[in-house]
Amino acid sequence: MSGRGEPGGYDPRTQRTGAVMPDRKQTIESLEIEHRVFPPPPEFAAQATADADLLRRAAEDPEAYWAEEAARLDWMSPWEQLVDRSNHPFYKWFVGGTLNASVNCLDRHLAERADKVAFHWEGEPGDTQTITYADLHERVCRLANGLRSLGVGRGDRVAIYLGMVPELPAAMLACARIGAPHTVVFGGFSPDSLRDRIQDCECTAVITADEGWRNGKTVPLKANTDEALTECPSVTSTVVVRRTGGDVGWVEGRDHWYDELVAAQPAECEPEAMDAEDMLYILYTSGTTGKPKGIVHTTGGYLTGAASTHRYVFDIKDDDVYWCAADCGWVTGHTYIVYGPLANGCTGVLYEGAPGFPAEDRWWEIVERYGVSILYMAPTAIRTFMKWGPEHPAAHDMSSLRLLGSVGEPINPEAWMWYHEHIGGGRCPIVDTWWQTETGCIMISPLPGVTPTKPGSATFAMPGISADIVDEAGNSVGLGAGGYLVLTEPWPSMLRTLYGDDERFVETYWSQYEGKYLAGDGARRDDDGYYWFLGRIDDVMNVSGHRLSTIEIESALVDHEAVAEAAVVGRSDETTGQAIAAFVTLKGDVTGDEELIGTLRKHVATRIGPIARPKSIVLTDDLPKTRSGKIMRRLLRDISEHRQLGDVTTLANAEVVADIADMAESARAAGDED
Ligand code: PRX
């Protein structure tokens, strides 16, 4: 596996990035730093959905546990075999069963919950919609019919490129209804990123909007789509939501306004009976190469995992108002805004815009307005709120909150404590949930009401999930030590493959340790068996909870005409977890200056999206390289972190390092200013 031995992780305890796998001594020392334990509040435990008995039963017979969880869904025909292990690692779950995800999320609630709110939606400018289960069902059916009228059918791939408008979950479910796998592309991605994803899975349709709202500005979604589609011959139709009313280009015959399309359709739509193993969606995520991986999730297993974990981790009750403040462009939005909560008939909050718009208390205003009881967000947001100050949440009545969640990156104990105190009023349990796009649902997390929590630890494996930490040779390292996180048994919501690339699927996740799934995260367990995550062990960075590959950004830089060579590393950042630090050598005839640095940062944002914009760029005459010509990113990471430099004896050009260190210092200062 590439990058092995150059771990780039963020250590929540030391708050340092690039910590090498901890040795025993380091582990024990850091454990002494964090000794606070928060037992579940007794009143919470008394009413909790999950209890110790659930954990015991799942441990005794995980397959029986998953069979029970799957049975909570509505199946059109029952499965004949729970899990088919005959073709490792291509597992199949609920073999022979059929179901439809949109029916499970909508139709089955109509008898008792037609008027229950599915989503309280709030647009960034302040407009709102209250969408009941009956409303959402109708919207989904109309759009599903509309898509069918455009020739989209079972098995066709549909790209969804929208901001957080109600049409986004509706579009996902409409695709699910007609058996057309969706691929949601985050609205902050560039035309190139959209194009690459559409091309990779050969979508036939795109659902987008005229524009989106972000921080009071418009995002040109339709214009970006038009640009992407100049190189996507597979796409024959687009459906365009009117969001801002801004002017857009139009291709007659290809483009259709969403409102006009759905108005002409019946409000009922016959759902497809999907095989449990039929694809529900593809979601692209960064890997260790420049080409994003199309993670494939199927219908029965994914929905089982999503609904079950949502129910237990978030302790869902019928009167909860649940807000997962993610974007549907990421897996968190798929599993914990759309499929899990709706399968459980839960009331959710959807917010379109930026957290600081128009003021820094926007989120707390929303919590107060809707009486949010469960709030799930990323540590990077928590750290931003810490920076803005506790007076903002304090100005609002947040007594409705009873449970808090965290996802996407390690949460440092300070942020955990701030969240606990200033958002949770000291009374709400916090569930720090570890999982990945690939795992489909939460794998490691406290069960509120059962698990005593330690700030910064995701605690234990979920019921029905088997995890371990192994060393290089694949041996379990036992308690009190660090290594590589693996999942040792298949689970229903596991990714089935990488779209169109079975070989890369096997190579990336299953080739390192026989029979075990390699997650790509470093972790350790303390003496009580609690898991502590240390960040990625490969060339994947985690910036504001978003996965970005160093190589993707390097490719974008090298793509600029002035650049000869580029190396990118993640360095620790107090708000975003990691920040992108780039080191660039220019072509012989080019002279570098501040203006060029600005141009290069912009170039990366244009090629990939604003989230990939490097925080600092150092222009250097040379990059540190081994004698075989391999760039030593490890040294660049040390430089970026002000660490004593590691072993330089294998360097072919040791003299460049001191120069780079000097320049990095000034670049860092400049980058930190914006
Ligand atoms: O490194 C881990 C980190 O995010 C990676 C997965 O990213 P993605 O597929 O984009 O999914 C993010 C949302 C599930 C993991 O490999 N990660 C996620 N949650 C945590 C975490 N690291 C530490 N603690 C977590 N709770």
Short mmCIF file of N, CA, C and O in Angstrom, two decimals, residues 309-417:
data_model
loop_
_atom_site.label_atom_id
_atom_site.label_comp_id
_atom_site.label_asym_id
_atom_site.label_seq_id
_atom_site.Cartn_x
_atom_site.Cartn_y
_atom_site.Cartn_z
N THR A 309 -28.12 1.58 12.80
CA THR A 309 -27.17 2.41 13.56
C THR A 309 -27.79 3.76 13.90
O THR A 309 -27.54 4.30 14.98
N HIS A 310 -28.59 4.29 13.02
CA HIS A 310 -29.23 5.58 13.32
C HIS A 310 -30.12 5.45 14.55
O HIS A 310 -30.12 6.29 15.44
N ARG A 311 -30.85 4.36 14.59
CA ARG A 311 -31.78 4.13 15.70
C ARG A 311 -31.07 4.01 17.04
O ARG A 311 -31.47 4.63 18.03
N TYR A 312 -29.97 3.25 17.07
CA TYR A 312 -29.31 3.02 18.36
C TYR A 312 -28.34 4.12 18.75
O TYR A 312 -28.30 4.53 19.90
N VAL A 313 -27.54 4.59 17.81
CA VAL A 313 -26.52 5.59 18.17
C VAL A 313 -27.20 6.91 18.55
O VAL A 313 -26.76 7.60 19.46
N PHE A 314 -28.29 7.24 17.84
CA PHE A 314 -28.94 8.52 18.11
C PHE A 314 -30.18 8.36 18.99
O PHE A 314 -30.93 9.31 19.19
N ASP A 315 -30.40 7.12 19.46
CA ASP A 315 -31.45 6.89 20.44
C ASP A 315 -32.78 7.49 19.98
O ASP A 315 -33.46 8.21 20.72
N ILE A 316 -33.14 7.19 18.74
CA ILE A 316 -34.26 7.89 18.11
C ILE A 316 -35.61 7.54 18.75
O ILE A 316 -35.95 6.37 18.90
N LYS A 317 -36.34 8.58 19.11
CA LYS A 317 -37.70 8.44 19.63
C LYS A 317 -38.64 9.19 18.68
O LYS A 317 -38.21 10.06 17.93
N ASP A 318 -39.91 8.86 18.79
CA ASP A 318 -40.86 9.41 17.82
C ASP A 318 -40.94 10.95 17.84
O ASP A 318 -41.22 11.57 16.82
N ASP A 319 -40.69 11.55 18.99
CA ASP A 319 -40.85 13.01 19.05
C ASP A 319 -39.52 13.77 18.91
O ASP A 319 -39.46 14.98 19.14
N ASP A 320 -38.47 13.07 18.54
CA ASP A 320 -37.19 13.77 18.39
C ASP A 320 -37.18 14.69 17.18
O ASP A 320 -37.82 14.42 16.16
N VAL A 321 -36.43 15.79 17.32
CA VAL A 321 -36.12 16.64 16.17
C VAL A 321 -34.61 16.53 16.00
O VAL A 321 -33.84 16.93 16.86
N TYR A 322 -34.23 15.90 14.91
CA TYR A 322 -32.86 15.45 14.73
C TYR A 322 -32.20 16.27 13.64
O TYR A 322 -32.75 16.43 12.56
N TRP A 323 -31.03 16.81 13.93
CA TRP A 323 -30.33 17.62 12.94
C TRP A 323 -28.92 17.07 12.71
O TRP A 323 -28.06 17.20 13.58
N CYS A 324 -28.74 16.50 11.55
CA CYS A 324 -27.40 16.12 11.12
C CYS A 324 -26.95 17.24 10.20
O CYS A 324 -27.46 17.39 9.09
N ALA A 325 -26.00 18.04 10.68
CA ALA A 325 -25.63 19.26 9.95
C ALA A 325 -24.53 18.97 8.93
O ALA A 325 -23.51 19.64 8.88
N ALA A 326 -24.73 17.93 8.14
CA ALA A 326 -23.76 17.60 7.09
C ALA A 326 -24.36 18.02 5.75
O ALA A 326 -25.45 18.60 5.70
N ASP A 327 -23.66 17.74 4.68
CA ASP A 327 -24.17 18.00 3.34
C ASP A 327 -24.42 16.64 2.69
O ASP A 327 -23.64 15.70 2.88
N CYS A 328 -25.49 16.55 1.93
CA CYS A 328 -25.80 15.27 1.27
C CYS A 328 -24.74 14.89 0.25
O CYS A 328 -24.77 13.77 -0.28
N GLY A 329 -23.80 15.78 -0.04
CA GLY A 329 -22.71 15.45 -0.95
C GLY A 329 -21.72 14.47 -0.35
O GLY A 329 -20.86 13.95 -1.05
N TRP A 330 -21.80 14.26 0.96
CA TRP A 330 -20.88 13.32 1.63
C TRP A 330 -21.69 12.16 2.16
O TRP A 330 -22.91 12.24 2.30
N VAL A 331 -20.99 11.12 2.57
CA VAL A 331 -21.70 9.92 3.01
C VAL A 331 -22.53 10.18 4.27
O VAL A 331 -23.59 9.59 4.47
N THR A 332 -22.07 11.10 5.11
CA THR A 332 -22.83 11.38 6.33
C THR A 332 -24.23 11.85 5.97
O THR A 332 -25.21 11.46 6.62
N GLY A 333 -24.33 12.65 4.92
CA GLY A 333 -25.65 13.10 4.48
C GLY A 333 -26.48 11.96 3.92
O GLY A 333 -27.69 11.91 4.12
N HIS A 334 -25.86 11.06 3.20
CA HIS A 334 -26.59 9.92 2.65
C HIS A 334 -27.21 9.08 3.78
O HIS A 334 -28.39 8.78 3.78
N THR A 335 -26.35 8.71 4.72
CA THR A 335 -26.78 7.73 5.72
C THR A 335 -27.56 8.36 6.86
O THR A 335 -28.53 7.78 7.34
N TYR A 336 -27.14 9.58 7.28
CA TYR A 336 -27.73 10.13 8.50
C TYR A 336 -28.54 11.41 8.27
O TYR A 336 -28.96 12.04 9.23
N ILE A 337 -28.76 11.79 7.00
CA ILE A 337 -29.79 12.80 6.73
C ILE A 337 -30.94 12.12 5.99
O ILE A 337 -32.10 12.35 6.29
N VAL A 338 -30.58 11.25 5.04
CA VAL A 338 -31.62 10.69 4.17
C VAL A 338 -32.03 9.28 4.59
O VAL A 338 -33.09 9.08 5.20
N TYR A 339 -31.18 8.30 4.31
CA TYR A 339 -31.67 6.92 4.40
C TYR A 339 -31.96 6.43 5.83
O TYR A 339 -33.01 5.83 6.07
N GLY A 340 -31.03 6.68 6.78
CA GLY A 340 -31.28 6.19 8.14
C GLY A 340 -32.48 6.87 8.79
O GLY A 340 -33.45 6.21 9.18
N PRO A 341 -32.47 8.20 8.88
CA PRO A 341 -33.56 8.90 9.56
C PRO A 341 -34.92 8.67 8.91
O PRO A 341 -35.92 8.48 9.61
N LEU A 342 -34.97 8.70 7.58
CA LEU A 342 -36.28 8.53 6.93
C LEU A 342 -36.76 7.08 7.08
O LEU A 342 -37.95 6.84 7.27
N ALA A 343 -35.85 6.12 7.03
CA ALA A 343 -36.27 4.73 7.26
C ALA A 343 -36.87 4.59 8.66
O ALA A 343 -37.77 3.78 8.88
N ASN A 344 -36.37 5.42 9.58
CA ASN A 344 -36.89 5.36 10.95
C ASN A 344 -38.06 6.31 11.19
O ASN A 344 -38.50 6.48 12.33
N GLY A 345 -38.53 6.97 10.18
CA GLY A 345 -39.70 7.85 10.32
C GLY A 345 -39.44 9.05 11.21
O GLY A 345 -40.33 9.54 11.91
N CYS A 346 -38.22 9.56 11.15
CA CYS A 346 -37.76 10.59 12.08
C CYS A 346 -38.00 11.99 11.49
O CYS A 346 -38.06 12.16 10.27
N THR A 347 -38.13 13.00 12.35
CA THR A 347 -38.21 14.38 11.89
C THR A 347 -36.81 14.98 11.86
O THR A 347 -36.10 14.97 12.87
N GLY A 348 -36.42 15.51 10.69
CA GLY A 348 -35.08 16.07 10.56
C GLY A 348 -35.10 17.56 10.26
O GLY A 348 -36.14 18.12 9.89
N VAL A 349 -33.93 18.16 10.42
CA VAL A 349 -33.74 19.57 10.04
C VAL A 349 -32.75 19.58 8.88
O VAL A 349 -31.78 18.82 8.88
N LEU A 350 -33.04 20.39 7.88
CA LEU A 350 -32.10 20.58 6.77
C LEU A 350 -31.81 22.06 6.68
O LEU A 350 -32.73 22.87 6.63
N TYR A 351 -30.53 22.42 6.66
CA TYR A 351 -30.17 23.82 6.52
C TYR A 351 -29.28 23.99 5.29
O TYR A 351 -28.33 23.25 5.11
N GLU A 352 -29.63 24.96 4.48
CA GLU A 352 -28.97 25.11 3.19
C GLU A 352 -27.57 25.70 3.26
O GLU A 352 -26.70 25.36 2.46
N GLY A 353 -27.37 26.60 4.21
CA GLY A 353 -26.24 27.52 4.01
C GLY A 353 -25.05 27.36 4.94
O GLY A 353 -24.82 26.32 5.54
N ALA A 354 -24.31 28.45 5.06
CA ALA A 354 -23.08 28.48 5.85
C ALA A 354 -23.41 28.77 7.31
O ALA A 354 -24.38 29.47 7.61
N PRO A 355 -22.58 28.27 8.23
CA PRO A 355 -22.87 28.42 9.66
C PRO A 355 -22.81 29.87 10.15
O PRO A 355 -23.48 30.22 11.12
N GLY A 356 -22.03 30.70 9.46
CA GLY A 356 -21.87 32.07 9.95
C GLY A 356 -22.74 33.08 9.23
O GLY A 356 -22.51 34.28 9.32
N PHE A 357 -23.75 32.62 8.52
CA PHE A 357 -24.56 33.55 7.72
C PHE A 357 -25.97 33.67 8.27
O PHE A 357 -26.65 32.67 8.46
N PRO A 358 -26.54 34.82 8.48
CA PRO A 358 -25.87 36.11 8.36
C PRO A 358 -25.04 36.44 9.60
O PRO A 358 -24.31 37.41 9.59
N ALA A 359 -25.18 35.61 10.67
CA ALA A 359 -24.43 35.93 11.88
C ALA A 359 -23.92 34.63 12.50
O ALA A 359 -24.34 33.54 12.12
N GLU A 360 -23.06 34.78 13.47
CA GLU A 360 -22.37 33.60 14.00
C GLU A 360 -23.23 32.74 14.91
O GLU A 360 -22.77 31.75 15.47
N ASP A 361 -24.48 33.14 15.10
CA ASP A 361 -25.35 32.30 15.93
C ASP A 361 -26.44 31.61 15.10
O ASP A 361 -27.43 31.14 15.64
N ARG A 362 -26.24 31.57 13.78
CA ARG A 362 -27.29 31.01 12.93
C ARG A 362 -27.70 29.60 13.37
O ARG A 362 -28.88 29.29 13.46
N TRP A 363 -26.75 28.75 13.66
CA TRP A 363 -27.08 27.37 14.03
C TRP A 363 -27.88 27.30 15.33
O TRP A 363 -28.78 26.50 15.48
N TRP A 364 -27.53 28.16 16.24
CA TRP A 364 -28.17 28.08 17.57
C TRP A 364 -29.59 28.64 17.50
O TRP A 364 -30.48 28.21 18.23
N GLU A 365 -29.76 29.57 16.57
CA GLU A 365 -31.09 30.09 16.28
C GLU A 365 -31.96 28.94 15.73
O GLU A 365 -33.12 28.79 16.11
N ILE A 366 -31.36 28.13 14.86
CA ILE A 366 -32.09 27.00 14.27
C ILE A 366 -32.43 25.96 15.35
O ILE A 366 -33.55 25.46 15.41
N VAL A 367 -31.46 25.69 16.21
CA VAL A 367 -31.71 24.72 17.30
C VAL A 367 -32.90 25.20 18.13
O VAL A 367 -33.82 24.44 18.45
N GLU A 368 -32.90 26.48 18.45
CA GLU A 368 -33.96 27.03 19.29
C GLU A 368 -35.30 27.01 18.54
O GLU A 368 -36.32 26.59 19.07
N ARG A 369 -35.30 27.45 17.28
CA ARG A 369 -36.52 27.58 16.50
C ARG A 369 -37.25 26.25 16.34
O ARG A 369 -38.45 26.18 16.47
N TYR A 370 -36.49 25.19 16.08
CA TYR A 370 -37.16 23.91 15.81
C TYR A 370 -37.14 22.98 17.02
O TYR A 370 -37.65 21.87 16.96
N GLY A 371 -36.53 23.41 18.11
CA GLY A 371 -36.46 22.55 19.28
C GLY A 371 -35.65 21.29 19.00
O GLY A 371 -36.06 20.17 19.33
N VAL A 372 -34.49 21.48 18.37
CA VAL A 372 -33.65 20.32 18.01
C VAL A 372 -33.26 19.55 19.28
O VAL A 372 -32.83 20.14 20.27
N SER A 373 -33.44 18.22 19.22
CA SER A 373 -33.10 17.41 20.40
C SER A 373 -31.81 16.62 20.20
O SER A 373 -31.15 16.25 21.16
N ILE A 374 -31.47 16.35 18.93
CA ILE A 374 -30.24 15.59 18.65
C ILE A 374 -29.47 16.35 17.57
O ILE A 374 -30.02 16.70 16.54
N LEU A 375 -28.20 16.61 17.83
CA LEU A 375 -27.39 17.39 16.90
C LEU A 375 -26.11 16.62 16.57
O LEU A 375 -25.41 16.15 17.47
N TYR A 376 -25.83 16.49 15.28
CA TYR A 376 -24.69 15.67 14.81
C TYR A 376 -23.86 16.53 13.88
O TYR A 376 -24.37 17.05 12.89
N MET A 377 -22.59 16.73 14.19
CA MET A 377 -21.76 17.61 13.35
C MET A 377 -20.28 17.21 13.40
O MET A 377 -19.91 16.28 14.10
N ALA A 378 -19.46 17.93 12.66
CA ALA A 378 -18.05 17.59 12.55
C ALA A 378 -17.21 18.42 13.52
O ALA A 378 -17.54 19.58 13.81
N PRO A 379 -16.11 17.85 14.02
CA PRO A 379 -15.23 18.60 14.92
C PRO A 379 -14.75 19.93 14.35
O PRO A 379 -14.58 20.90 15.08
N THR A 380 -14.57 19.99 13.03
CA THR A 380 -14.09 21.24 12.45
C THR A 380 -15.11 22.36 12.69
O THR A 380 -14.75 23.51 12.96
N ALA A 381 -16.39 22.01 12.65
CA ALA A 381 -17.43 23.01 12.95
C ALA A 381 -17.36 23.39 14.43
O ALA A 381 -17.44 24.57 14.79
N ILE A 382 -17.17 22.39 15.27
CA ILE A 382 -17.09 22.68 16.72
C ILE A 382 -15.94 23.65 16.98
O ILE A 382 -16.09 24.63 17.71
N ARG A 383 -14.80 23.38 16.34
CA ARG A 383 -13.65 24.26 16.58
C ARG A 383 -13.89 25.67 16.04
O ARG A 383 -13.44 26.66 16.62
N THR A 384 -14.63 25.76 14.95
CA THR A 384 -14.99 27.09 14.44
C THR A 384 -15.87 27.82 15.45
O THR A 384 -15.66 29.00 15.76
N PHE A 385 -16.85 27.11 16.00
CA PHE A 385 -17.74 27.73 16.99
C PHE A 385 -16.97 28.13 18.25
O PHE A 385 -17.28 29.13 18.89
N MET A 386 -15.97 27.32 18.60
CA MET A 386 -15.13 27.66 19.76
C MET A 386 -14.45 29.00 19.52
O MET A 386 -14.38 29.85 20.40
N LYS A 387 -13.95 29.15 18.29
CA LYS A 387 -13.25 30.38 17.93
C LYS A 387 -14.20 31.58 17.99
O LYS A 387 -13.83 32.66 18.42
N TRP A 388 -15.43 31.37 17.57
CA TRP A 388 -16.40 32.47 17.55
C TRP A 388 -16.87 32.84 18.96
O TRP A 388 -17.37 33.94 19.18
N GLY A 389 -16.76 31.89 19.87
CA GLY A 389 -17.06 32.20 21.26
C GLY A 389 -18.37 31.65 21.78
O GLY A 389 -19.35 31.55 21.04
N PRO A 390 -18.38 31.30 23.09
CA PRO A 390 -19.54 30.65 23.69
C PRO A 390 -20.74 31.59 23.85
O PRO A 390 -21.85 31.14 24.13
N GLU A 391 -20.53 32.90 23.64
CA GLU A 391 -21.66 33.81 23.82
C GLU A 391 -22.76 33.57 22.78
O GLU A 391 -23.93 33.86 23.03
N HIS A 392 -22.38 33.02 21.62
CA HIS A 392 -23.40 32.80 20.57
C HIS A 392 -24.39 31.71 20.96
O HIS A 392 -25.59 31.95 20.96
N PRO A 393 -23.92 30.49 21.32
CA PRO A 393 -24.91 29.52 21.80
C PRO A 393 -25.61 30.00 23.08
O PRO A 393 -26.80 29.73 23.28
N ALA A 394 -24.87 30.71 23.93
CA ALA A 394 -25.45 31.12 25.22
C ALA A 394 -26.63 32.06 25.03
O ALA A 394 -27.50 32.17 25.90
N ALA A 395 -26.70 32.73 23.88
CA ALA A 395 -27.77 33.69 23.65
C ALA A 395 -29.08 33.00 23.25
O ALA A 395 -30.08 33.67 23.01
N HIS A 396 -29.06 31.68 23.15
CA HIS A 396 -30.26 30.96 22.70
C HIS A 396 -30.68 29.89 23.70
O HIS A 396 -29.84 29.35 24.42
N ASP A 397 -31.96 29.58 23.66
CA ASP A 397 -32.47 28.51 24.52
C ASP A 397 -32.20 27.19 23.81
O ASP A 397 -32.84 26.87 22.81
N MET A 398 -31.27 26.44 24.34
CA MET A 398 -30.91 25.17 23.69
C MET A 398 -31.25 24.00 24.61
O MET A 398 -30.66 22.93 24.51
N SER A 399 -32.24 24.22 25.48
CA SER A 399 -32.57 23.19 26.45
C SER A 399 -33.24 21.98 25.81
O SER A 399 -33.40 20.94 26.44
N SER A 400 -33.64 22.12 24.52
CA SER A 400 -34.25 20.96 23.85
C SER A 400 -33.22 19.87 23.53
O SER A 400 -33.58 18.72 23.31
N LEU A 401 -31.95 20.23 23.48
CA LEU A 401 -30.92 19.24 23.11
C LEU A 401 -30.79 18.17 24.18
O LEU A 401 -30.76 18.46 25.38
N ARG A 402 -30.68 16.90 23.72
CA ARG A 402 -30.48 15.82 24.69
C ARG A 402 -29.34 14.88 24.31
O ARG A 402 -28.89 14.07 25.12
N LEU A 403 -28.86 15.00 23.05
CA LEU A 403 -27.79 14.11 22.61
C LEU A 403 -26.98 14.82 21.52
O LEU A 403 -27.55 15.47 20.65
N LEU A 404 -25.65 14.66 21.57
CA LEU A 404 -24.78 15.29 20.58
C LEU A 404 -23.92 14.23 19.90
O LEU A 404 -23.52 13.26 20.54
N GLY A 405 -23.61 14.46 18.62
CA GLY A 405 -22.75 13.53 17.90
C GLY A 405 -21.64 14.25 17.18
O GLY A 405 -21.74 15.45 16.89
N SER A 406 -20.58 13.50 16.89
CA SER A 406 -19.43 14.05 16.19
C SER A 406 -18.98 13.04 15.14
O SER A 406 -19.05 11.84 15.36
N VAL A 407 -18.53 13.54 13.99
CA VAL A 407 -18.14 12.64 12.90
C VAL A 407 -17.14 13.29 11.96
O VAL A 407 -17.15 14.51 11.79
N GLY A 408 -16.32 12.48 11.35
CA GLY A 408 -15.53 12.94 10.21
C GLY A 408 -14.04 13.01 10.47
O GLY A 408 -13.25 12.96 9.54
N GLU A 409 -13.66 13.17 11.71
CA GLU A 409 -12.24 13.28 12.03
C GLU A 409 -12.12 13.10 13.54
O GLU A 409 -13.12 13.18 14.26
N PRO A 410 -10.90 12.88 14.00
CA PRO A 410 -10.75 12.76 15.44
C PRO A 410 -11.17 14.07 16.12
O PRO A 410 -10.89 15.15 15.61
N ILE A 411 -11.87 13.95 17.21
CA ILE A 411 -12.24 15.16 17.95
C ILE A 411 -11.26 15.31 19.10
O ILE A 411 -11.10 14.38 19.90
N ASN A 412 -10.59 16.44 19.16
CA ASN A 412 -9.62 16.63 20.23
C ASN A 412 -10.37 16.88 21.55
O ASN A 412 -11.47 17.42 21.54
N PRO A 413 -9.80 16.44 22.65
CA PRO A 413 -10.51 16.53 23.93
C PRO A 413 -11.00 17.94 24.26
O PRO A 413 -12.07 18.09 24.84
N GLU A 414 -10.26 18.96 23.85
CA GLU A 414 -10.69 20.34 24.16
C GLU A 414 -12.00 20.65 23.44
O GLU A 414 -12.91 21.25 24.01
N ALA A 415 -12.08 20.26 22.17
CA ALA A 415 -13.31 20.52 21.42
C ALA A 415 -14.46 19.68 22.01
O ALA A 415 -15.59 20.15 22.11
N TRP A 416 -14.15 18.48 22.40
CA TRP A 416 -15.16 17.61 23.03
C TRP A 416 -15.74 18.28 24.28
O TRP A 416 -16.95 18.36 24.48
N MET A 417 -14.84 18.79 25.11
CA MET A 417 -15.28 19.40 26.36
C MET A 417 -16.08 20.67 26.10
O MET A 417 -17.06 20.95 26.79
#
